[in-house]
CSV table of C-alpha atoms and ligand atoms in Angstrom, one decimal:
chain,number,residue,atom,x,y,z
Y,1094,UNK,CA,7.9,-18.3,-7.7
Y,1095,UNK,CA,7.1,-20.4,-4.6
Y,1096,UNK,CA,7.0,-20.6,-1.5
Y,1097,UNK,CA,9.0,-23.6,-0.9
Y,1098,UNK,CA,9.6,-24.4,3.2
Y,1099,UNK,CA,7.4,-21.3,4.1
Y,1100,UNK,CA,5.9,-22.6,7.2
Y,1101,UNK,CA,2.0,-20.9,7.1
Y,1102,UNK,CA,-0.5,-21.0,10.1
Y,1103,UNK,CA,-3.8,-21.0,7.8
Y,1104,UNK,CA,-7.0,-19.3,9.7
Y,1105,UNK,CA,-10.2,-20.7,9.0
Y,1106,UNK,CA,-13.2,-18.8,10.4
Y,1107,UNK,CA,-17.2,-19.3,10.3
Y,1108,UNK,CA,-17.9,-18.4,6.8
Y,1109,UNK,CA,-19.5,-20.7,3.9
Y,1110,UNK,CA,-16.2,-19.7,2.2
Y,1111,UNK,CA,-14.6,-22.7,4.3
Y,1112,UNK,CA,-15.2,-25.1,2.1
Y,1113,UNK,CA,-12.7,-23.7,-0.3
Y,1114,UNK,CA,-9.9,-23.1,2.2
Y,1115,UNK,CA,-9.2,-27.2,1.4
Y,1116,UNK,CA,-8.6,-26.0,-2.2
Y,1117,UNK,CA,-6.4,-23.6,-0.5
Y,1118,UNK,CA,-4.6,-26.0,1.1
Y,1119,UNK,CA,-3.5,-28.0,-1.7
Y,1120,UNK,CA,-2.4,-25.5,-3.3
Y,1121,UNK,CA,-0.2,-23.8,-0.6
Y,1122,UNK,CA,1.1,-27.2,0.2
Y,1123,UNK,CA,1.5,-27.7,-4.0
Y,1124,UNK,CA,3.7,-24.7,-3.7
Y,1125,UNK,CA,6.2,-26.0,-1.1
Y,1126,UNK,CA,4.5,-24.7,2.1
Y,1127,UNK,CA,4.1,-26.5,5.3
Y,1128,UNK,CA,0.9,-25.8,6.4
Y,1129,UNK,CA,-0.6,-25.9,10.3
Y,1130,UNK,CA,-4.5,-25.0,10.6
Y,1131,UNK,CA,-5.9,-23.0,13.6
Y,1132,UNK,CA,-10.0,-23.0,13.2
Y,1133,UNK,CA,-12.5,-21.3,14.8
Y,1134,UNK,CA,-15.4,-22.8,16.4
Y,1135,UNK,CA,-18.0,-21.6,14.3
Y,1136,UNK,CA,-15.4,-22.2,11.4
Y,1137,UNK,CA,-15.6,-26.3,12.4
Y,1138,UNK,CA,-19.5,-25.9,11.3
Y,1139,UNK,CA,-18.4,-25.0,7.9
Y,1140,UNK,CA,-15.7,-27.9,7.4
Y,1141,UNK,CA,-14.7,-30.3,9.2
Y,1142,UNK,CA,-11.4,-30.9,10.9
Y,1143,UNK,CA,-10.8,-34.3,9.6
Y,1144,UNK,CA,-10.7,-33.1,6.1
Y,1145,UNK,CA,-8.1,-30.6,7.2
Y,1146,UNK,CA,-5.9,-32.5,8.8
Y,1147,UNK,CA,-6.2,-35.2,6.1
Y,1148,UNK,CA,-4.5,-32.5,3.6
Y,1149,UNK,CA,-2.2,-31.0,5.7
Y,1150,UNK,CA,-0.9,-34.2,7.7
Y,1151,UNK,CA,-1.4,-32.2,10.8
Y,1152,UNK,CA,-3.7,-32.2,13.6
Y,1153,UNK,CA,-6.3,-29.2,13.3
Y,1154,UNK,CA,-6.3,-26.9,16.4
Y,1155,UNK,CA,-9.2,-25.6,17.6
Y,1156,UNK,CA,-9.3,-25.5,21.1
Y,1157,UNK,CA,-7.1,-24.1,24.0
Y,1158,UNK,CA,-6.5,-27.5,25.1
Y,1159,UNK,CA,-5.3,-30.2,23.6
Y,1160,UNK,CA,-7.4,-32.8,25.8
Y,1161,UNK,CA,-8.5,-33.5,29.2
Y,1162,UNK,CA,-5.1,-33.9,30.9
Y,1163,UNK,CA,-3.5,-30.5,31.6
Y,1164,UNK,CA,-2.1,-30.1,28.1
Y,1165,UNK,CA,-2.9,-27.0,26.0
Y,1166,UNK,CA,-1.9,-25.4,22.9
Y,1167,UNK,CA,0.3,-23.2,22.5
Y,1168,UNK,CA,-0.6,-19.9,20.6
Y,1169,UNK,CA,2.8,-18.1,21.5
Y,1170,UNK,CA,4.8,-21.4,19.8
Y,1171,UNK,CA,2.8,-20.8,16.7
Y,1172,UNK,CA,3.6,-17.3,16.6
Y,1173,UNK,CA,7.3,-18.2,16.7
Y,1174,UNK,CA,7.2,-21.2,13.9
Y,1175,UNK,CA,5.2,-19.1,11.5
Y,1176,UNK,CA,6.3,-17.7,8.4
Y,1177,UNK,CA,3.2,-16.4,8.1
Y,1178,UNK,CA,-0.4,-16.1,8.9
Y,1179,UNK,CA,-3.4,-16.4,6.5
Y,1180,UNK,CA,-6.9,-15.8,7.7
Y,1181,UNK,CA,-9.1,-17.2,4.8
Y,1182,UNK,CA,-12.0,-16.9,5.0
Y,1183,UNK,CA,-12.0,-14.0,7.2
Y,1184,UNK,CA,-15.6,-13.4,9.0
Y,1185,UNK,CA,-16.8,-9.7,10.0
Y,1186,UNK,CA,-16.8,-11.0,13.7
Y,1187,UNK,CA,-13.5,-12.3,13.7
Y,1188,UNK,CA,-12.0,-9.0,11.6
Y,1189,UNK,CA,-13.8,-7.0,14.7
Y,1190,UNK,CA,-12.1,-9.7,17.3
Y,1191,UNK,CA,-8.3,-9.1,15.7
Y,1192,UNK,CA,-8.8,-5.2,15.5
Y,1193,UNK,CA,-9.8,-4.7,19.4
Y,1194,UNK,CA,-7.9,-7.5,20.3
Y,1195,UNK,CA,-11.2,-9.7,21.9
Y,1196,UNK,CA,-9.0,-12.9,22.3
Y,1197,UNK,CA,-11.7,-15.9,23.1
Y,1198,UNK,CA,-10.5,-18.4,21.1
Y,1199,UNK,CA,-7.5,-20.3,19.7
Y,1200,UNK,CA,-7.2,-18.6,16.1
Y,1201,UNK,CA,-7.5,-14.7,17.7
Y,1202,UNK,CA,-4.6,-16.0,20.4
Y,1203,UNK,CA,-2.5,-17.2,17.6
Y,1204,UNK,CA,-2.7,-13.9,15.8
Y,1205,UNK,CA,-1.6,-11.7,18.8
Y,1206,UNK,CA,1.0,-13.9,19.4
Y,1207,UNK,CA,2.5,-13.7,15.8
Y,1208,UNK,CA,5.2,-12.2,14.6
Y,1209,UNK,CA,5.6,-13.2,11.0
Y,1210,UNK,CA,3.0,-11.3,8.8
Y,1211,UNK,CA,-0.8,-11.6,8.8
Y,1212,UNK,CA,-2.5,-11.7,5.5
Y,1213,UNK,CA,-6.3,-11.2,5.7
Y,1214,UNK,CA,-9.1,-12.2,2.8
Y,1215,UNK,CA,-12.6,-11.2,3.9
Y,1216,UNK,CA,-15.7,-13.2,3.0
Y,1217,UNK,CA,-18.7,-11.8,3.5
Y,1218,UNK,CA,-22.6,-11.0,2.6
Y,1219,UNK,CA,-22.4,-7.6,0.7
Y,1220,UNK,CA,-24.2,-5.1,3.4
Y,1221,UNK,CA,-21.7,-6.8,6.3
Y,1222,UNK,CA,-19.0,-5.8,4.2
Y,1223,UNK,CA,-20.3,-2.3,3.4
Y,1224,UNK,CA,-21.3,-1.3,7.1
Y,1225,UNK,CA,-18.9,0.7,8.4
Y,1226,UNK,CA,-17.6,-1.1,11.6
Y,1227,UNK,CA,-16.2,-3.6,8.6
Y,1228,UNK,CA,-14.7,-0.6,6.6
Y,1229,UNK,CA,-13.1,0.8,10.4
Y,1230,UNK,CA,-12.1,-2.5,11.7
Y,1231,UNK,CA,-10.3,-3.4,8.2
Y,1232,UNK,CA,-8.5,-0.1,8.4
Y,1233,UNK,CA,-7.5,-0.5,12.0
Y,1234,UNK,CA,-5.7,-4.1,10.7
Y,1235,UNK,CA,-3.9,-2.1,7.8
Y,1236,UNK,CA,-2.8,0.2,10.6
Y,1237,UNK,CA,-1.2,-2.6,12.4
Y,1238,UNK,CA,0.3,-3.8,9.2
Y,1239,UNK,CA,-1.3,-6.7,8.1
Y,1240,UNK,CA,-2.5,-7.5,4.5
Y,1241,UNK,CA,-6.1,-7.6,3.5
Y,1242,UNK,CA,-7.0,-9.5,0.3
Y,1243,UNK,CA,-9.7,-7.5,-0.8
Y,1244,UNK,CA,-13.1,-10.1,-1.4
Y,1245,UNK,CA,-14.3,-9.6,-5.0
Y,1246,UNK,CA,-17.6,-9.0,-6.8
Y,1247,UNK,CA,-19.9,-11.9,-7.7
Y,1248,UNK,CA,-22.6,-13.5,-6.6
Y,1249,UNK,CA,-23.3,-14.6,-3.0
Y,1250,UNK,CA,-23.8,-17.3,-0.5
Y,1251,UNK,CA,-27.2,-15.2,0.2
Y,1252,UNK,CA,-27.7,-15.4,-3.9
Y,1253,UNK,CA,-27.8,-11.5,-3.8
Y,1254,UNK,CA,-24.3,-10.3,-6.4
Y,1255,UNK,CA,-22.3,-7.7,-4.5
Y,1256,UNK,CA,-19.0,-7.1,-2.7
Y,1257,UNK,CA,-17.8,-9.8,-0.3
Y,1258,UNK,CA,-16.6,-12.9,-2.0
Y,1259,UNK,CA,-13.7,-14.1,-0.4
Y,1260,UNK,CA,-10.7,-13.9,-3.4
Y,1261,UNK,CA,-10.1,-17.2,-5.2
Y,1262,UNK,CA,-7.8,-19.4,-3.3
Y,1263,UNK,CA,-5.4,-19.4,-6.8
Y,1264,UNK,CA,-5.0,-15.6,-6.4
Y,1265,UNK,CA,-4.3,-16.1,-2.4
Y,1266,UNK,CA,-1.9,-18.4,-3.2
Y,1267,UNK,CA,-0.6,-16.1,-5.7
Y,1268,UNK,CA,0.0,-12.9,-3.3
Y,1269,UNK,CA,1.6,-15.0,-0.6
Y,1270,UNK,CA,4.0,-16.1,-2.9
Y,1271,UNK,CA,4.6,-12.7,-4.7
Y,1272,UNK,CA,5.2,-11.2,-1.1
Y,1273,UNK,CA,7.8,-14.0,-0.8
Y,1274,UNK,CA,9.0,-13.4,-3.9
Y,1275,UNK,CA,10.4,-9.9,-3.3
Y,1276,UNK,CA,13.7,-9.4,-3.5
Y,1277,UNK,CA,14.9,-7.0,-0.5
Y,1278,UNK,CA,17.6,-5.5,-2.4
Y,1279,UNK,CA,16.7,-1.9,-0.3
Y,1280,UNK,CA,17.5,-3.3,3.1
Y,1281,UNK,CA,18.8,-0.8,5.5
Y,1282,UNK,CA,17.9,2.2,2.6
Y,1283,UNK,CA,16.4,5.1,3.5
Y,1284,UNK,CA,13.6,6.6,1.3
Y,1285,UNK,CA,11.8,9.4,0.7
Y,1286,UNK,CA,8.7,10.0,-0.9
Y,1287,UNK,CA,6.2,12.7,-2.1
Y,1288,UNK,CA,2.7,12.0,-3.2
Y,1289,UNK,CA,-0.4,13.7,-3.9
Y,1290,UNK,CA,-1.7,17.2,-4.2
Y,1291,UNK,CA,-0.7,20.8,-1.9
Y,1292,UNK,CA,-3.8,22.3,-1.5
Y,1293,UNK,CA,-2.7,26.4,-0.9
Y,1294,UNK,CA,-5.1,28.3,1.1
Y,1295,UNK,CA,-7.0,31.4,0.1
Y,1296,UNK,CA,-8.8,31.5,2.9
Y,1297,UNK,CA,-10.4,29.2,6.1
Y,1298,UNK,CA,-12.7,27.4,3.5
Y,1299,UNK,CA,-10.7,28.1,-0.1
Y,1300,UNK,CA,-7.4,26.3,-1.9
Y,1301,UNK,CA,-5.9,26.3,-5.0
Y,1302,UNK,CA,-4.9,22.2,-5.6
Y,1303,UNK,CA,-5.0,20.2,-8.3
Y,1304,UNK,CA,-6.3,16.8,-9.5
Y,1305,UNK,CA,-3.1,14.2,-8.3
Y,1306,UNK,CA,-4.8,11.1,-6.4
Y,1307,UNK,CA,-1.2,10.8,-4.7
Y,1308,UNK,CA,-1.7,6.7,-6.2
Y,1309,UNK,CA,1.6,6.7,-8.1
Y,1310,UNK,CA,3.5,8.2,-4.8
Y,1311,UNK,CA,1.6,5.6,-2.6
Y,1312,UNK,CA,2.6,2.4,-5.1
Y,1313,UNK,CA,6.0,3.5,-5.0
Y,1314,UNK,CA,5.8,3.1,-1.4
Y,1315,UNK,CA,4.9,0.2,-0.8
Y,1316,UNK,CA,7.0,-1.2,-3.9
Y,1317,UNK,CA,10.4,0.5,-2.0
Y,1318,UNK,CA,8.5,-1.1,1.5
Y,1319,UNK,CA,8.1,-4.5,-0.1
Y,1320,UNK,CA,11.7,-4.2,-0.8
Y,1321,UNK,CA,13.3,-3.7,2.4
Y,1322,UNK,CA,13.3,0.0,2.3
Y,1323,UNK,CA,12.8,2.8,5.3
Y,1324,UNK,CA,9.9,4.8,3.6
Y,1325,UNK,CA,9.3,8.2,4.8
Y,1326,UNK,CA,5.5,9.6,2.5
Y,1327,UNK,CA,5.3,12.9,2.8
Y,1328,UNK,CA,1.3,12.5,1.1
Y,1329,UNK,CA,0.0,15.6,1.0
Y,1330,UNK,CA,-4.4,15.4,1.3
Y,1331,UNK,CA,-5.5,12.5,-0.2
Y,1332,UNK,CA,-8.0,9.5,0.5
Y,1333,UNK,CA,-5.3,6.9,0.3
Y,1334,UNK,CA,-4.3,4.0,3.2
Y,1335,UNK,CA,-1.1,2.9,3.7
Y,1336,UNK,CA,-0.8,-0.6,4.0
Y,1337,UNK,CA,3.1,-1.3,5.3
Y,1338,UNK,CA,4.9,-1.3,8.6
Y,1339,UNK,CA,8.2,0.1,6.7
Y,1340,UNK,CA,6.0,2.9,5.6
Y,1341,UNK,CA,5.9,6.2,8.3
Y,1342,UNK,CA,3.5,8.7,6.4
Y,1343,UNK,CA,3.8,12.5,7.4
Y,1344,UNK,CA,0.3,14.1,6.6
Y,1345,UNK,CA,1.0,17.4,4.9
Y,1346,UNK,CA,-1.3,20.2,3.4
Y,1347,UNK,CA,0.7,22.9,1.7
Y,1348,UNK,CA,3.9,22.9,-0.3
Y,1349,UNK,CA,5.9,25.3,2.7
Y,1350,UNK,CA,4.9,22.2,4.6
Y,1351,UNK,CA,6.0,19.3,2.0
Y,1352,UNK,CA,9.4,21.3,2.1
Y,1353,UNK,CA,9.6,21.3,5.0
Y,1354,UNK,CA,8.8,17.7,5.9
Y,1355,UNK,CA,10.7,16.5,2.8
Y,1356,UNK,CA,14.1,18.4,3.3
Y,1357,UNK,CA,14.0,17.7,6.8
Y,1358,UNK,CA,13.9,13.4,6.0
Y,1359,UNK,CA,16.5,13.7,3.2
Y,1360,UNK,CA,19.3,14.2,5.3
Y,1361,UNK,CA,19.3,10.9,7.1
Y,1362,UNK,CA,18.1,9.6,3.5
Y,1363,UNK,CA,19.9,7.2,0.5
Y,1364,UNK,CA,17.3,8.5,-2.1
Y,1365,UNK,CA,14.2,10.4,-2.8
Y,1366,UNK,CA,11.3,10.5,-5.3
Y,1367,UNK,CA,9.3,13.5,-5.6
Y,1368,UNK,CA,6.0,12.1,-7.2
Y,1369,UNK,CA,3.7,15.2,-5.5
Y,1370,UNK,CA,2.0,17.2,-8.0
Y,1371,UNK,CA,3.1,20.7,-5.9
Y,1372,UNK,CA,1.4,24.1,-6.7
Y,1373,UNK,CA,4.3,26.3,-8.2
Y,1374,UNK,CA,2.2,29.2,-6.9
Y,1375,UNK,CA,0.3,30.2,-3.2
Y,1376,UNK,CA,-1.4,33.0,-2.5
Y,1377,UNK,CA,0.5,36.2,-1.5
Y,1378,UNK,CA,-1.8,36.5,1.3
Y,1379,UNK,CA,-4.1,34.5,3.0
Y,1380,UNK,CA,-7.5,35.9,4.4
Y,1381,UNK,CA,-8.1,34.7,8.2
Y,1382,UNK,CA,-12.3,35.0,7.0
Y,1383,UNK,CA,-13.6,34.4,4.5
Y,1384,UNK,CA,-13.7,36.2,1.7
Y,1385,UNK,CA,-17.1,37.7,0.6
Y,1386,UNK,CA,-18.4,37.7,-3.0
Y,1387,UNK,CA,-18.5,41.6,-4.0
Y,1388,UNK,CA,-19.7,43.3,-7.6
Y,1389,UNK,CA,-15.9,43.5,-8.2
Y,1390,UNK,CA,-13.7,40.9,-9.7
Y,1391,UNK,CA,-11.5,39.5,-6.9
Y,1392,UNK,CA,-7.7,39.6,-8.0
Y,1393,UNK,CA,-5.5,37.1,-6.2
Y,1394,UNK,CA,-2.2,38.3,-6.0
Y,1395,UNK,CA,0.2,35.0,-6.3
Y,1396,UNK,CA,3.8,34.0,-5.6
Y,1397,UNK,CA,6.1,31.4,-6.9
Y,1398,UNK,CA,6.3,28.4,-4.6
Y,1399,UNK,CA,9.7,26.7,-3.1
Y,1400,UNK,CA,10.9,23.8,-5.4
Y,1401,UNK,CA,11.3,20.9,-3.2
Y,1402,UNK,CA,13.3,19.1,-6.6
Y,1403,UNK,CA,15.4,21.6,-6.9
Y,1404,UNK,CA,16.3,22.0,-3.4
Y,1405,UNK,CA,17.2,18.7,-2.4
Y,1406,UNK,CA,19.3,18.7,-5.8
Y,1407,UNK,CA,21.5,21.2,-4.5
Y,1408,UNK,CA,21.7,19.5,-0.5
Y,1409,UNK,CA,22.5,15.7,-2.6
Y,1410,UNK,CA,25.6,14.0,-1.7
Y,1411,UNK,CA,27.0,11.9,-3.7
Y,1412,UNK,CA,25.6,8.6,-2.2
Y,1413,UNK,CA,22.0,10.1,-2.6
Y,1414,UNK,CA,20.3,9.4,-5.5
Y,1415,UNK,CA,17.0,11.6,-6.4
Y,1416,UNK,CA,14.3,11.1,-8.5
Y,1417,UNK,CA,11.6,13.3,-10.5
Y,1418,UNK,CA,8.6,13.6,-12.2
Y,1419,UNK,CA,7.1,15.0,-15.2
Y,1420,UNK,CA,3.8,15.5,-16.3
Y,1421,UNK,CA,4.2,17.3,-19.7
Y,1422,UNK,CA,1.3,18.5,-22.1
Y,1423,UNK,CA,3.8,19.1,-24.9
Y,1424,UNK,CA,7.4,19.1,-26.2
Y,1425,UNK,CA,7.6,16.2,-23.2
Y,1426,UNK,CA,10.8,15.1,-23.7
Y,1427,UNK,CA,12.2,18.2,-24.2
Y,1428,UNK,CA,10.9,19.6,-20.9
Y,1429,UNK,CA,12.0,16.7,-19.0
Y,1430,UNK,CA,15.3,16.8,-19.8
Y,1431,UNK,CA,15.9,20.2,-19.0
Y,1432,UNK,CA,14.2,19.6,-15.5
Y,1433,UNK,CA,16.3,16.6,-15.6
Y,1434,UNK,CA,19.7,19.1,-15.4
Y,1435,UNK,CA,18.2,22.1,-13.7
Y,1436,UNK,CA,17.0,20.0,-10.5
Y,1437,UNK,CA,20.1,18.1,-10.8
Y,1438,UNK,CA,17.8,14.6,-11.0
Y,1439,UNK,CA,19.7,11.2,-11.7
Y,1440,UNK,CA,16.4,10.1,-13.3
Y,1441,UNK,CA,13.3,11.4,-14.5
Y,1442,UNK,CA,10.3,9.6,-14.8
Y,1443,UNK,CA,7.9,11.0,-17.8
Y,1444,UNK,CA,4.1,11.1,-18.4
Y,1445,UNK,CA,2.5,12.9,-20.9
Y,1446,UNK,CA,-1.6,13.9,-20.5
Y,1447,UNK,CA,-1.5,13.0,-24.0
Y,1448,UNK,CA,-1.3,9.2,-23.6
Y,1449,UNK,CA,-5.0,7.5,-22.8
Y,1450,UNK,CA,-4.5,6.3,-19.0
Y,1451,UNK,CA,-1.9,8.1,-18.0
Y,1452,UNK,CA,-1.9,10.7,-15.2
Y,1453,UNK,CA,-4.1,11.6,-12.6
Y,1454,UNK,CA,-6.5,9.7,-11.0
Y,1455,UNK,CA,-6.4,6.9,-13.3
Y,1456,UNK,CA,-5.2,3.6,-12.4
Y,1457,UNK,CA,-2.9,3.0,-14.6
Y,1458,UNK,CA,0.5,5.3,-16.1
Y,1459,UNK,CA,3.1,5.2,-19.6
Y,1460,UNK,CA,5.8,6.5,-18.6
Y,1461,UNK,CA,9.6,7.0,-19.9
Y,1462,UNK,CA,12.5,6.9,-17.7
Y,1463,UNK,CA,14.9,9.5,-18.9
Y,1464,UNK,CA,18.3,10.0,-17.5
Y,1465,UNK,CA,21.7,11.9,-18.6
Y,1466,UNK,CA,22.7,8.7,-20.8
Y,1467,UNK,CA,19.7,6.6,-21.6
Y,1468,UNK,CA,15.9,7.0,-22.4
Y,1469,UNK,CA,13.4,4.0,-21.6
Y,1470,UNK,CA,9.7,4.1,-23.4
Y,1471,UNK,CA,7.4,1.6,-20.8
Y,1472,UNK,CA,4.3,0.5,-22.4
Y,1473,UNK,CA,0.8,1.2,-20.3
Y,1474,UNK,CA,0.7,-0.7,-17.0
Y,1475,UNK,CA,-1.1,-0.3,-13.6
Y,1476,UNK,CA,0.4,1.7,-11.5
Y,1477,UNK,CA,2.0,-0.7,-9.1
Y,1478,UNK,CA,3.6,-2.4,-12.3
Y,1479,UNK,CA,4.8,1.4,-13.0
Y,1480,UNK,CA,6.1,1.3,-9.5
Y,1481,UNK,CA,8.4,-1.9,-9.9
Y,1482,UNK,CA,10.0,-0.6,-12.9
Y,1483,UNK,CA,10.9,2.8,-11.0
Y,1484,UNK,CA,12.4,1.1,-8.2
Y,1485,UNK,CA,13.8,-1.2,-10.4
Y,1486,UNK,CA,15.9,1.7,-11.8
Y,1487,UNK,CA,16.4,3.0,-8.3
Y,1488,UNK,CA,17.6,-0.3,-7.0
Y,1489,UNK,CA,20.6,-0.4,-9.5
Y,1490,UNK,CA,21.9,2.7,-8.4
Y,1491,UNK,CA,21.2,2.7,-4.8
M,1250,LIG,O1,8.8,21.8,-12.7
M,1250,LIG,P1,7.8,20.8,-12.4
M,1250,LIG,O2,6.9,21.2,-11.3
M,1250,LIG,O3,7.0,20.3,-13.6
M,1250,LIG,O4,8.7,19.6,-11.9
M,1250,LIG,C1,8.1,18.4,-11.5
M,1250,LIG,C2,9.0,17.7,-10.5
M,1250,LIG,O5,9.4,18.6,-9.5
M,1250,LIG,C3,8.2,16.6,-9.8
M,1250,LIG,O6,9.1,15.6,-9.4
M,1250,LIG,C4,7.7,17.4,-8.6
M,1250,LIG,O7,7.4,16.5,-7.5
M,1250,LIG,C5,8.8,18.3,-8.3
M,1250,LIG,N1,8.4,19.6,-7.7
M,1250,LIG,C6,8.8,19.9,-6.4
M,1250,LIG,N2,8.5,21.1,-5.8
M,1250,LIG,C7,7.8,22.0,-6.5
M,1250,LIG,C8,7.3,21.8,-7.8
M,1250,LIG,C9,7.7,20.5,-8.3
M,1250,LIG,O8,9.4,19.1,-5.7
M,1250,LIG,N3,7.5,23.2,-5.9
């Protein structure tokens, strides 16, 4: 990996975590990068320019002009030359600057005016990072696409040990490149995906849903994002951000509406993934009040469920390519297979409840990619590793 002629405007704001963006420095710079830095004022308290410029053989910007004689810099030039844009550290005042667009100085001009990607790492005392208008302005940046580095745990500037360091600048380093490094063998493909739960309502305050965090689904999106790829996530309720421009989530509640949603996208599709955990069963009714608790049991009448696998195996073309899951409790293999033909699936990806972090909710997955002709055992990895090797298998038949 590197990131060899990547040409990276490098944000430094007014946190105590400046002194390490000189570390930073060398090591983008180790990497191949050329790198320009844009500081803030408060940021210049922190570190000082001459040091900055000594390790990137550039002058530092800072101001809107460049000195006394009509000449300025230009923020919209930077935005074009950039490969990138890092903001490290990232203060709570300047995250609140980007996400409502408050544009009083040199760094906050630069990032409106980019167009390569912005990549975010936070630094911060612990209650600044908790307080909400942190938590809503960092979402508001995912919404626009950019990447936040999420700070670590550890002890503080303020001495007190909480959330808010800003990440190592090794590990920064380390996600620029690995963004770089992505091969975008999924250019111009169109995917779908299914994550999460259906939650079936009983009545206005009642479902029937299950445990599925929808974090498998969501990796798999960004991984097929990261790619290249035109993700369509059909999530149905869960507490999960999307983090991706390529991604365009459709919000969905029951499995009539995942159908719906997900039938409707695979027509224009090159290959689907059905990662949702979907009831196989709603209610035969539902009660428009709510239903009272009476001396007598309450029998809930319930009917089978559409299968979403099964019905996009029987609209695939031949150029589409679709993809299961299973979650099995026993005879997994066994089971998978014949879901494998009866959903007419190119590939089936395998869990079993059996294995110890596998499944819901946790963050990691085992999983064994089965297919007509082959069978692949994975060992235990985190979920986005999971991801890769999915794709990975998508990729060579896409
Ligand atoms: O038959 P079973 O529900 O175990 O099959 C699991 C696979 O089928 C998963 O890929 C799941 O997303 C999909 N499925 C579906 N629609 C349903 C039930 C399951 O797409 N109604």
């Amino acid at each position: 990996m590197s990131l060899q002629g990547k040409k990276i405007v490098l944000g430094i704001t007014g946190s105590i975590a400046a002194y390490k963006a000189a570390v930073l420095i060398r090591l983008l710079i180790k990497k191949g990068a050329e790198v320009q830095v844009v500081i803030t004022p408060a940021g210049k308290e922190f570190i000082t320019p001459i040091t900055l410029s000594a390790l990137t053989s550039k002058p530092v910007i800072s101001d809107f002009f460049a000195q006394r004689d009509g000449s300025w810099h230009s923020h919209v030039a930077l935005g074009q030359w950039a490969d990138a844009m890092l903001i490290a550290p990232a203060t709570a005042s300047t995250i609140g600057k980007m996400a409502h667009g408050v544009a009083d100085n040199m760094l906050i001009t630069t990032y409106l005016s980019m167009k390569a990607p912005v990549f975010v790492a936070p630094a911060m005392d612990l209650d600044m990072f908790a307080h909400p208008s942190t938590a809503a302005n960092l979402n508001t940046l995912r919404s626009y696409g950019n990447y936040i580095i999420e700070p670590t745990e550890g002890e503080l500037a303020s001495h007190l040990v909480g959330k808010g360091r800003m990440e190592e600048p090794e590990n920064i380093a380390e996600y620029l490149e690995r963004y770089f490094s992505k091969s975008k063998e999924l250019v111009g493909k169109k995917v779908v995906i299914t994550a999460g739960p259906t939650y079936e309502k009983i009545d206005p305050v009642r479902f029937i849903g299950n445990y599925s965090s929808g974090k498998m689904g969501f990796a798999l999106a960004e991984e097929c994002a990261a790619r290249g790829a035109e993700v369509t996530l059909v999530a149905g309720p869960v507490q999960l951000q999307t983090n991706h421009p390529n991604i365009r989530r459709i919000n969905v509640e029951s499995c009539a509406e995942m159908y719906a949603a997900t039938t409707e996208a695979f027509k224009e599709a090159h290959a689907a993934i059905l990662c949702a955990a979907v009831a196989d069963f709603t209610p035969e009714n539902t009660s428009d009040t709510k239903i009272k608790r009476e001396a007598d049991d309450l029998v809930l009448q319930l009917k089978p469920t559409q299968d979403i696998a099964a019905a996009l195996g029987r609209m695939k073309q031949p150029h589409q390519c679709l993809v299961g899951f299973a979650l099995e409790t026993n005879d997994e293999v066994a089971h998978a297979q014949d879901k494998l033909q009866r959903k007419n699936l190119d590939f089936i990806v395998l869990n079993s409840l059996r294995d110890a972090g596998a499944g819901f909710r946790h963050d990691t997955n085992k999983i064994t990619i089965i297919s007509t002709t082959e069978s692949k055992e994975y060992p235990l990895k985190t979920k986005s590793e999971v991801a890769k090797d999915i794709v990975d298998e998508l990729s060579k038949r896409s």
